[in-house]
CSV table of C-alpha atoms and ligand atoms in Angstrom, one decimal:
chain,number,residue,atom,x,y,z
A,2,MET,CA,111.3,63.9,80.5
A,3,ARG,CA,111.5,64.0,76.7
A,4,SER,CA,112.4,67.3,75.1
A,5,TYR,CA,110.2,70.0,73.5
A,6,ASN,CA,110.1,72.5,70.8
A,7,VAL,CA,109.7,75.7,72.9
A,8,ALA,CA,109.0,79.3,71.7
A,9,VAL,CA,109.5,82.6,73.7
A,10,VAL,CA,107.2,85.3,72.4
A,11,GLY,CA,108.5,88.7,73.5
A,12,ALA,CA,112.0,87.2,73.7
A,13,THR,CA,113.8,90.7,73.7
A,14,GLY,CA,111.8,92.1,76.6
A,15,ALA,CA,112.7,92.0,80.2
A,16,VAL,CA,110.7,89.1,81.0
A,17,GLY,CA,111.5,87.1,77.7
A,18,ASN,CA,115.2,87.6,78.3
A,19,GLU,CA,114.8,86.1,81.8
A,20,MET,CA,112.7,83.2,80.4
A,21,ILE,CA,115.7,82.2,78.1
A,22,LYS,CA,118.0,82.4,81.1
A,23,VAL,CA,115.7,80.3,83.4
A,24,LEU,CA,115.2,77.6,80.7
A,25,GLU,CA,119.0,77.4,80.5
A,26,GLN,CA,119.7,77.5,84.3
A,27,ARG,CA,117.2,74.8,85.0
A,28,ASN,CA,118.2,72.7,82.2
A,29,PHE,CA,114.7,72.5,80.8
A,30,PRO,CA,114.7,69.8,78.1
A,31,VAL,CA,114.5,72.0,75.0
A,32,LYS,CA,114.7,70.3,71.5
A,33,LYS,CA,114.6,73.6,69.6
A,34,LEU,CA,114.2,77.2,71.0
A,35,THR,CA,112.4,79.7,68.8
A,36,LEU,CA,112.6,83.3,69.7
A,37,LEU,CA,109.8,85.6,68.6
A,38,ALA,CA,109.3,89.4,69.0
A,39,SER,CA,108.1,92.3,66.9
A,40,GLU,CA,109.9,93.4,63.7
A,41,ARG,CA,111.7,96.0,65.8
A,42,SER,CA,113.7,93.1,67.2
A,43,LEU,CA,114.9,91.7,63.8
A,44,GLY,CA,118.6,91.4,63.5
A,45,ILE,CA,119.1,90.7,67.3
A,46,ASP,CA,120.6,87.3,68.2
A,47,LEU,CA,120.3,85.9,71.7
A,48,THR,CA,122.4,83.2,73.3
A,49,PHE,CA,121.0,80.0,74.7
A,50,HIS,CA,123.4,77.2,76.0
A,51,GLY,CA,126.3,79.0,74.3
A,52,LYS,CA,124.5,79.0,70.9
A,53,SER,CA,123.3,82.1,69.1
A,54,ILE,CA,119.7,82.2,68.0
A,55,PRO,CA,118.2,84.9,65.7
A,56,VAL,CA,115.1,86.7,66.8
A,57,GLU,CA,112.2,86.1,64.3
A,58,ALA,CA,109.1,88.3,63.7
A,59,LEU,CA,106.0,86.9,65.3
A,60,THR,CA,103.4,85.9,62.7
A,61,GLU,CA,100.4,83.6,62.5
A,62,ASN,CA,102.7,80.9,61.0
A,63,SER,CA,105.3,81.0,63.8
A,64,PHE,CA,103.8,78.1,65.7
A,65,ALA,CA,104.0,75.0,63.4
A,66,GLY,CA,105.7,72.2,65.3
A,67,ILE,CA,106.0,74.2,68.6
A,68,GLU,CA,104.8,72.4,71.7
A,69,ILE,CA,105.2,74.9,74.4
A,70,GLY,CA,104.9,78.7,74.0
A,71,LEU,CA,106.0,81.2,76.7
A,72,PHE,CA,104.3,84.4,75.9
A,73,SER,CA,105.3,87.8,77.4
A,74,ALA,CA,104.7,90.5,74.8
A,75,GLY,CA,101.7,92.2,76.2
A,76,GLY,CA,98.0,91.5,76.6
A,77,SER,CA,96.9,92.5,73.1
A,78,ILE,CA,99.5,90.2,71.5
A,79,SER,CA,98.5,87.3,73.7
A,80,GLU,CA,94.8,87.9,73.0
A,81,LYS,CA,95.5,87.6,69.3
A,82,TYR,CA,98.2,84.9,69.1
A,83,ALA,CA,97.7,82.5,72.0
A,84,PRO,CA,94.5,81.1,70.5
A,85,ILE,CA,96.3,80.8,67.1
A,86,ALA,CA,99.2,78.9,68.7
A,87,ALA,CA,96.8,76.7,70.8
A,88,ALA,CA,94.8,75.8,67.7
A,89,GLN,CA,98.1,74.4,66.2
A,90,GLY,CA,98.7,72.2,69.3
A,91,CYS,CA,101.1,74.5,71.2
A,92,VAL,CA,100.4,74.8,74.8
A,93,VAL,CA,100.7,78.5,75.8
A,94,ILE,CA,101.9,79.7,79.2
A,95,ASP,CA,100.8,83.3,79.1
A,96,ASN,CA,102.4,85.9,81.3
A,97,THR,CA,100.0,88.8,80.5
A,98,SER,CA,96.7,89.7,82.2
A,99,ALA,CA,94.7,88.7,79.1
A,100,PHE,CA,93.3,85.3,80.2
A,101,ARG,CA,93.9,85.2,83.9
A,102,MET,CA,90.3,85.6,84.9
A,103,VAL,CA,88.7,83.4,82.1
A,104,PRO,CA,86.9,80.8,84.2
A,105,ASP,CA,88.1,77.8,82.3
A,106,ILE,CA,91.7,78.9,81.9
A,107,PRO,CA,93.9,77.7,84.9
A,108,LEU,CA,95.8,80.4,86.8
A,109,VAL,CA,98.8,78.7,88.3
A,110,VAL,CA,101.5,79.0,91.0
A,111,PRO,CA,103.1,75.6,91.2
A,112,GLU,CA,103.7,75.8,95.0
A,113,VAL,CA,100.0,76.7,95.5
A,114,ASN,CA,97.7,75.0,93.0
A,115,PRO,CA,99.8,72.6,90.7
A,116,GLY,CA,96.7,70.5,90.1
A,117,ALA,CA,95.1,73.2,88.0
A,118,ILE,CA,97.6,72.7,85.3
A,119,ALA,CA,95.6,69.8,84.1
A,120,LEU,CA,92.9,72.2,82.9
A,121,TYR,CA,95.3,73.3,80.1
A,122,LYS,CA,93.2,70.9,78.0
A,123,ASN,CA,90.2,73.2,78.0
A,124,ARG,CA,91.8,75.9,75.7
A,125,GLY,CA,95.5,75.1,75.4
A,126,ILE,CA,96.3,78.1,77.6
A,127,ILE,CA,97.7,78.3,81.1
A,128,ALA,CA,97.8,81.8,82.7
A,129,ASN,CA,100.8,83.0,84.8
A,130,PRO,CA,99.5,85.3,87.6
A,131,ASN,CA,100.5,88.9,88.3
A,132,CYS,CA,104.0,89.2,90.0
A,133,SER,CA,102.7,90.8,93.1
A,134,THR,CA,100.0,88.1,93.6
A,135,ILE,CA,102.5,85.3,93.0
A,136,GLN,CA,104.9,86.2,95.8
A,137,MET,CA,102.0,86.9,98.2
A,138,VAL,CA,100.2,83.5,97.7
A,139,VAL,CA,103.4,81.6,97.9
A,140,ALA,CA,103.9,83.1,101.4
A,141,LEU,CA,100.2,82.8,102.5
A,142,LYS,CA,99.2,79.4,101.2
A,143,PRO,CA,100.7,77.4,104.1
A,144,ILE,CA,99.1,79.8,106.6
A,145,HIS,CA,95.7,79.5,104.8
A,146,ASP,CA,96.0,75.7,104.8
A,147,ALA,CA,96.8,75.7,108.6
A,148,VAL,CA,94.4,78.2,110.1
A,149,GLY,CA,92.3,79.8,107.3
A,150,ILE,CA,92.8,83.4,106.1
A,151,LYS,CA,89.7,85.6,106.4
A,152,ARG,CA,91.1,88.9,105.2
A,153,ILE,CA,94.3,90.3,103.6
A,154,VAL,CA,95.5,94.0,103.6
A,155,VAL,CA,98.5,94.4,101.3
A,156,SER,CA,100.6,97.4,100.3
A,157,THR,CA,103.2,96.8,97.6
A,158,TYR,CA,106.6,98.5,96.9
A,159,GLN,CA,107.0,97.6,93.2
A,160,ALA,CA,110.1,97.6,91.2
A,161,VAL,CA,110.2,99.4,87.7
A,162,SER,CA,111.4,96.3,85.9
A,163,GLY,CA,107.7,95.0,85.9
A,164,THR,CA,107.0,97.6,83.3
A,165,GLY,CA,109.8,96.4,80.9
A,166,LYS,CA,113.2,97.6,79.7
A,167,LYS,CA,112.1,101.2,78.9
A,168,ALA,CA,111.1,101.7,82.6
A,169,ILE,CA,114.5,100.4,83.8
A,170,ASP,CA,116.1,102.9,81.5
A,171,GLU,CA,113.8,105.7,82.7
A,172,LEU,CA,114.7,105.2,86.3
A,173,SER,CA,118.5,105.3,85.5
A,174,LEU,CA,118.2,108.2,83.3
A,175,GLN,CA,116.1,110.3,85.7
A,176,THR,CA,118.5,109.4,88.5
A,177,GLN,CA,121.5,110.5,86.6
A,178,ALA,CA,119.8,113.7,85.5
A,179,LEU,CA,118.7,114.7,88.9
A,180,LEU,CA,122.2,114.0,90.4
A,181,SER,CA,123.7,116.2,87.8
A,182,PHE,CA,121.2,119.1,88.3
A,183,LYS,CA,119.4,118.4,85.0
A,184,GLU,CA,115.6,118.1,84.3
A,185,PRO,CA,114.3,114.5,84.7
A,186,VAL,CA,112.2,113.4,81.6
A,187,ALA,CA,109.1,111.2,82.5
A,188,LYS,CA,107.9,109.2,79.4
A,189,VAL,CA,107.0,105.7,80.8
A,190,TYR,CA,105.3,106.8,84.0
A,191,PRO,CA,103.1,109.8,84.5
A,192,HIS,CA,105.4,111.4,87.0
A,193,GLN,CA,109.0,111.3,88.0
A,194,ILE,CA,109.9,107.9,89.4
A,195,ALA,CA,113.4,108.7,90.7
A,196,PHE,CA,113.4,109.6,94.4
A,197,ASN,CA,109.6,109.2,94.4
A,198,CYS,CA,106.8,106.8,95.1
A,199,LEU,CA,103.7,106.6,92.8
A,200,PRO,CA,100.5,105.1,94.1
A,201,HIS,CA,99.5,104.2,90.6
A,202,ILE,CA,100.3,100.9,88.8
A,203,ASP,CA,98.3,100.1,85.5
A,204,VAL,CA,95.2,102.0,84.9
A,205,PHE,CA,92.5,103.4,87.3
A,206,LEU,CA,89.2,101.6,87.3
A,207,GLU,CA,85.7,103.0,88.1
A,208,ASN,CA,85.9,101.8,91.8
A,209,GLY,CA,88.9,104.1,92.4
A,210,TYR,CA,91.3,101.2,92.6
A,211,THR,CA,94.0,100.5,90.0
A,212,LYS,CA,93.9,97.4,87.8
A,213,GLU,CA,97.0,96.2,89.4
A,214,GLU,CA,95.2,96.3,92.8
A,215,MET,CA,92.2,94.4,91.5
A,216,LYS,CA,94.5,91.8,89.9
A,217,MET,CA,95.7,91.1,93.5
A,218,VAL,CA,92.1,90.9,94.9
A,219,ASN,CA,90.7,88.6,92.1
A,220,GLU,CA,93.7,86.4,91.2
A,221,THR,CA,94.4,85.5,94.9
A,222,LYS,CA,90.8,84.1,95.3
A,223,LYS,CA,91.2,82.1,92.0
A,224,ILE,CA,94.6,80.7,92.8
A,225,MET,CA,93.7,79.8,96.4
A,226,ASP,CA,90.4,78.4,95.1
A,227,ASP,CA,88.6,80.4,97.9
A,228,GLN,CA,86.1,83.1,97.0
A,229,SER,CA,85.6,83.9,100.7
A,230,ILE,CA,89.1,85.4,101.2
A,231,MET,CA,88.6,89.2,101.5
A,232,VAL,CA,91.5,91.1,100.0
A,233,THR,CA,92.2,94.9,99.6
A,234,ALA,CA,95.4,96.2,98.1
A,235,THR,CA,97.3,99.4,97.5
A,236,THR,CA,100.0,99.0,94.9
A,237,VAL,CA,102.9,101.5,94.8
A,238,ARG,CA,105.8,102.0,92.3
A,239,VAL,CA,109.0,102.7,94.0
A,240,PRO,CA,112.5,103.7,92.6
A,241,VAL,CA,113.8,100.1,92.9
A,242,PHE,CA,115.1,98.1,89.8
A,243,TYR,CA,114.3,94.5,90.7
A,244,SER,CA,112.1,92.8,93.3
A,245,HIS,CA,108.8,93.7,94.7
A,246,SER,CA,108.4,94.2,98.4
A,247,GLU,CA,105.0,93.8,100.2
A,248,SER,CA,103.6,94.7,103.7
A,249,VAL,CA,101.0,92.0,104.2
A,250,ASN,CA,98.5,92.0,107.1
A,251,ILE,CA,96.3,89.1,107.5
A,252,GLU,CA,93.4,88.1,109.8
A,253,THR,CA,93.1,84.4,110.3
A,254,LYS,CA,90.0,82.2,111.3
A,255,LYS,CA,92.0,80.5,114.1
A,256,LYS,CA,94.7,82.0,116.2
A,257,ILE,CA,98.3,81.4,115.0
A,258,THR,CA,101.4,82.9,116.7
A,259,ALA,CA,104.3,84.6,115.1
A,260,ASP,CA,106.6,81.7,116.1
A,261,GLU,CA,104.1,79.1,114.6
A,262,VAL,CA,104.1,81.1,111.3
A,263,ARG,CA,107.9,81.2,111.3
A,264,LYS,CA,108.0,77.4,111.8
A,265,LEU,CA,105.4,76.7,109.1
A,266,LEU,CA,107.1,79.0,106.6
A,267,SER,CA,110.5,77.5,107.3
A,268,THR,CA,109.6,74.3,105.5
A,269,ALA,CA,107.2,75.9,102.9
A,270,PRO,CA,108.1,75.2,99.2
A,271,GLY,CA,109.7,78.3,97.5
A,272,VAL,CA,109.9,80.3,100.8
A,273,MET,CA,112.9,81.4,102.6
A,274,VAL,CA,112.4,82.9,106.2
A,275,VAL,CA,114.7,85.9,106.9
A,276,ASP,CA,113.6,87.0,110.2
A,277,ASN,CA,116.3,88.0,112.7
A,278,PRO,CA,115.7,91.7,113.5
A,279,SER,CA,118.1,91.8,116.4
A,280,ASN,CA,120.8,91.1,113.8
A,281,LYS,CA,119.3,93.6,111.3
A,282,GLU,CA,118.2,90.7,109.2
A,283,TYR,CA,115.0,90.9,107.1
A,284,PRO,CA,114.2,90.5,103.4
A,285,LEU,CA,115.7,93.1,101.1
A,286,ALA,CA,114.9,93.8,97.4
A,287,ILE,CA,118.6,94.0,96.5
A,288,ASN,CA,119.2,90.6,98.1
A,289,ALA,CA,116.2,88.9,96.5
A,290,ALA,CA,117.1,90.1,93.0
A,291,GLY,CA,118.4,87.3,90.8
A,292,ARG,CA,117.1,84.7,93.4
A,293,ASP,CA,114.3,82.2,93.0
A,294,GLU,CA,112.8,82.2,96.6
A,295,THR,CA,110.1,84.3,98.1
A,296,PHE,CA,111.7,85.8,101.2
A,297,VAL,CA,109.5,86.4,104.3
A,298,GLY,CA,110.4,88.3,107.4
A,299,ARG,CA,109.3,90.9,110.1
A,300,ILE,CA,106.8,88.1,111.1
A,301,ARG,CA,104.8,89.5,114.1
A,302,GLU,CA,101.4,89.4,115.7
A,303,ASP,CA,99.0,92.3,114.8
A,304,GLU,CA,98.2,93.4,118.4
A,305,SER,CA,95.2,95.4,117.2
A,306,ILE,CA,92.9,92.3,116.6
A,307,PRO,CA,92.7,88.9,118.2
A,308,ASN,CA,93.9,86.8,115.2
A,309,GLY,CA,96.2,89.0,113.1
A,310,ILE,CA,99.7,88.6,111.5
A,311,ASN,CA,102.0,91.0,109.8
A,312,LEU,CA,104.7,90.0,107.3
A,313,TRP,CA,107.2,91.5,104.9
A,314,VAL,CA,107.4,89.6,101.6
A,315,VAL,CA,110.1,90.2,99.0
A,316,SER,CA,110.7,88.4,95.7
A,317,ASP,CA,112.3,88.9,92.3
A,318,ASN,CA,109.4,90.2,90.1
A,319,ILE,CA,111.0,89.1,86.9
A,320,ARG,CA,111.9,85.6,88.1
A,321,LYS,CA,109.3,84.1,90.5
A,322,GLY,CA,106.9,86.9,89.5
A,323,ALA,CA,107.2,86.0,85.8
A,324,ALA,CA,109.8,83.9,84.0
A,325,LEU,CA,110.6,81.3,86.7
A,326,ASN,CA,106.9,80.7,87.6
A,327,ALA,CA,106.2,80.2,83.9
A,328,VAL,CA,109.1,77.6,83.4
A,329,GLN,CA,108.1,75.8,86.6
A,330,ILE,CA,104.6,75.4,85.1
A,331,ALA,CA,106.2,74.1,81.8
A,332,GLU,CA,108.3,71.6,83.9
A,333,ILE,CA,105.2,70.1,85.5
A,334,LEU,CA,103.3,70.3,82.1
A,335,GLY,CA,106.1,68.3,80.4
A,336,SER,CA,106.6,65.7,83.2
A,337,LYS,CA,103.0,65.1,84.0
A,338,TYR,CA,100.9,65.8,81.0
A,339,LEU,CA,102.6,66.1,77.6
B,411,LIG,O1,99.7,94.1,78.4
B,411,LIG,P1,100.2,93.7,79.8
B,411,LIG,O2,99.8,92.2,80.1
B,411,LIG,O3,100.0,94.6,80.8
B,411,LIG,O4,101.9,93.7,79.5
B,411,LIG,C1,102.6,94.8,79.2
B,411,LIG,C2,104.1,94.6,79.2
B,411,LIG,O5,104.4,94.1,80.5
B,411,LIG,C3,105.6,93.2,80.4
B,411,LIG,C4,106.0,93.1,78.9
B,411,LIG,O6,107.0,94.1,78.6
B,411,LIG,C5,104.7,93.6,78.3
B,411,LIG,O7,104.9,94.1,77.0
B,411,LIG,N1,105.1,92.0,81.0
B,411,LIG,C6,104.3,91.0,80.5
B,411,LIG,N2,104.1,90.1,81.5
B,411,LIG,C7,104.8,90.5,82.5
B,411,LIG,C8,105.0,90.0,83.9
B,411,LIG,N3,104.4,88.9,84.3
B,411,LIG,C9,105.4,91.7,82.2
B,411,LIG,N4,106.2,92.3,83.1
B,411,LIG,C10,106.4,91.8,84.3
B,411,LIG,N5,105.8,90.7,84.7
B,411,LIG,P2,108.5,93.7,78.2
B,411,LIG,O8,109.4,95.0,78.0
B,411,LIG,O9,109.1,92.8,79.2
B,411,LIG,O10,108.4,92.9,76.9
B,411,LIG,C11,108.1,93.4,75.7
B,411,LIG,C12,108.4,92.3,74.7
B,411,LIG,O11,107.2,92.1,73.9
B,411,LIG,C13,107.7,92.3,72.5
B,411,LIG,N6,106.6,92.7,71.7
B,411,LIG,C14,106.1,93.9,71.7
B,411,LIG,N7,105.2,94.1,70.7
B,411,LIG,C15,105.2,93.0,69.9
B,411,LIG,C16,106.1,92.1,70.5
B,411,LIG,N8,106.4,91.0,70.0
B,411,LIG,C17,105.7,90.5,69.0
B,411,LIG,N9,104.9,91.3,68.3
B,411,LIG,C18,104.6,92.5,68.7
B,411,LIG,N10,103.7,93.4,68.2
B,411,LIG,C19,108.8,93.2,72.6
B,411,LIG,O12,109.7,93.0,71.5
B,411,LIG,C20,109.5,92.7,73.8
B,411,LIG,O13,110.2,91.6,73.5
B,411,LIG,P3,110.0,94.4,70.6
B,411,LIG,O14,110.7,93.7,69.3
B,411,LIG,O15,108.8,95.2,70.4
B,411,LIG,O16,110.9,95.1,71.5
B,411,LIG,C21,112.3,94.8,71.4
B,411,LIG,C22,113.1,96.0,71.9
B,411,LIG,O17,112.6,97.3,71.6
B,411,LIG,C23,112.2,98.0,72.7
B,411,LIG,N11,110.9,98.7,72.3
B,411,LIG,C24,109.7,98.2,72.7
B,411,LIG,N12,108.7,98.9,72.2
B,411,LIG,C25,109.4,100.0,71.5
B,411,LIG,C26,110.7,99.7,71.6
B,411,LIG,N13,111.6,100.6,71.0
B,411,LIG,C27,111.1,101.5,70.3
B,411,LIG,N14,109.8,101.9,70.2
B,411,LIG,C28,108.8,101.0,70.8
B,411,LIG,N15,107.5,101.4,70.8
B,411,LIG,C29,112.2,97.1,73.8
B,411,LIG,O18,112.6,97.7,75.0
B,411,LIG,C30,113.1,96.0,73.5
B,411,LIG,O19,114.4,96.3,73.8
B,412,LIG,O1,101.6,91.0,85.0
B,412,LIG,O2,104.9,96.5,86.9
B,412,LIG,O3,99.7,92.1,85.0
B,412,LIG,O4,104.1,97.6,85.3
B,412,LIG,C1,101.6,94.3,84.1
B,412,LIG,C2,102.4,95.6,84.5
B,412,LIG,C3,103.0,93.1,85.8
B,412,LIG,C4,103.6,94.3,86.4
B,412,LIG,C5,101.0,92.0,85.0
B,412,LIG,C6,104.2,96.6,85.8
B,412,LIG,C7,101.8,93.2,85.1
B,412,LIG,C8,103.4,95.4,85.5
């Protein structure tokens, strides 16, 4: 692969920071790395392969000569700047929800639909899915290919890091406050998150679901390229720093046993089966943090229906859920298309 001029937009955020780390760890062929954020971040230097790089303020002129742009600065920033970057020949890999459901913009999880990357040519933009959706489809794609999935019922247990650095701080500060008999302060979330569970991620929609829940419904169908899969989701914020956990119940078209699922997933790309309950082994958020795999365990048959399977799916929301998935897309883009 030749090397590329790469920009990270939102470089000082939780996801942007991880993007820089993943580019370095995977030795992505970077010719020049440009770090962009808001003016609040001016004066900050970040390190890439031992070299210090100053953060620059994002403007319309930031993209001259840049070939790949990894965006994670929020939906409104992407809406404004991704088309500007694309018009200058920069292929944008966008982490926000801004373009995911635009029909001619590909929504990509490399283990599931790498071929869709070719559609970057339509608009110069590739969308990175929602973190909860990514880990779920990585685990379910092999099962869908083998026996067909009719319906998915998922409940999530989502880490605060998905909301960014200020939410990570809020969970630590509230925990410290409560353990020293002080009043916890809630600024990022509408209620106390320490020692609590909030059935509320992103905004509520008219149908009573949250936007996060509907992302799981709509993005799953688009990534799996199958509008017939029925999906219903309940997304919950829990006091965990890194890694989302998910209870996933599926109804399949053809019967598949728990053993067959275990066998199928043991060779699936990006998946690590951890399923040995007699030894107290099952996927845990604290073990998935900092790792690249999607961990699957508690695989068992749903005895309430003829063709049902239950799974527990855990992955680092900032890595596979965001930064790693984006860099994997960039790797395929570079080696196959640019
Ligand atoms: O709209 P969405 O799609 O729902 O996305 C909302 C947020 O979700 C995160 C990301 O937050 C995003 O802002 N996110 C996006 N995709 C994600 C994914 N797939 C995802 N999370 C999980 N999975 P974040 O905290 O990770 O990153 C924020 C970054 O965006 C930069 N930014 C913000 N406004 C910008 C901008 N860059 C350019 N132009 C703008 N107008 C932001 O940089 C950060 O890098 P920054 O300079 O604004 O902030 C640097 C430091 O300042 C702190 N900070 C942020 N906001 C404020 C602040 N401090 C004081 N006041 C503030 N209002 C930050 O914590 C950071 O340390
Ligand atoms: O990528 O956890 O759509 O608050 C935006 C909000 C990811 C998670 C997205 C959160 C998300 C997020």
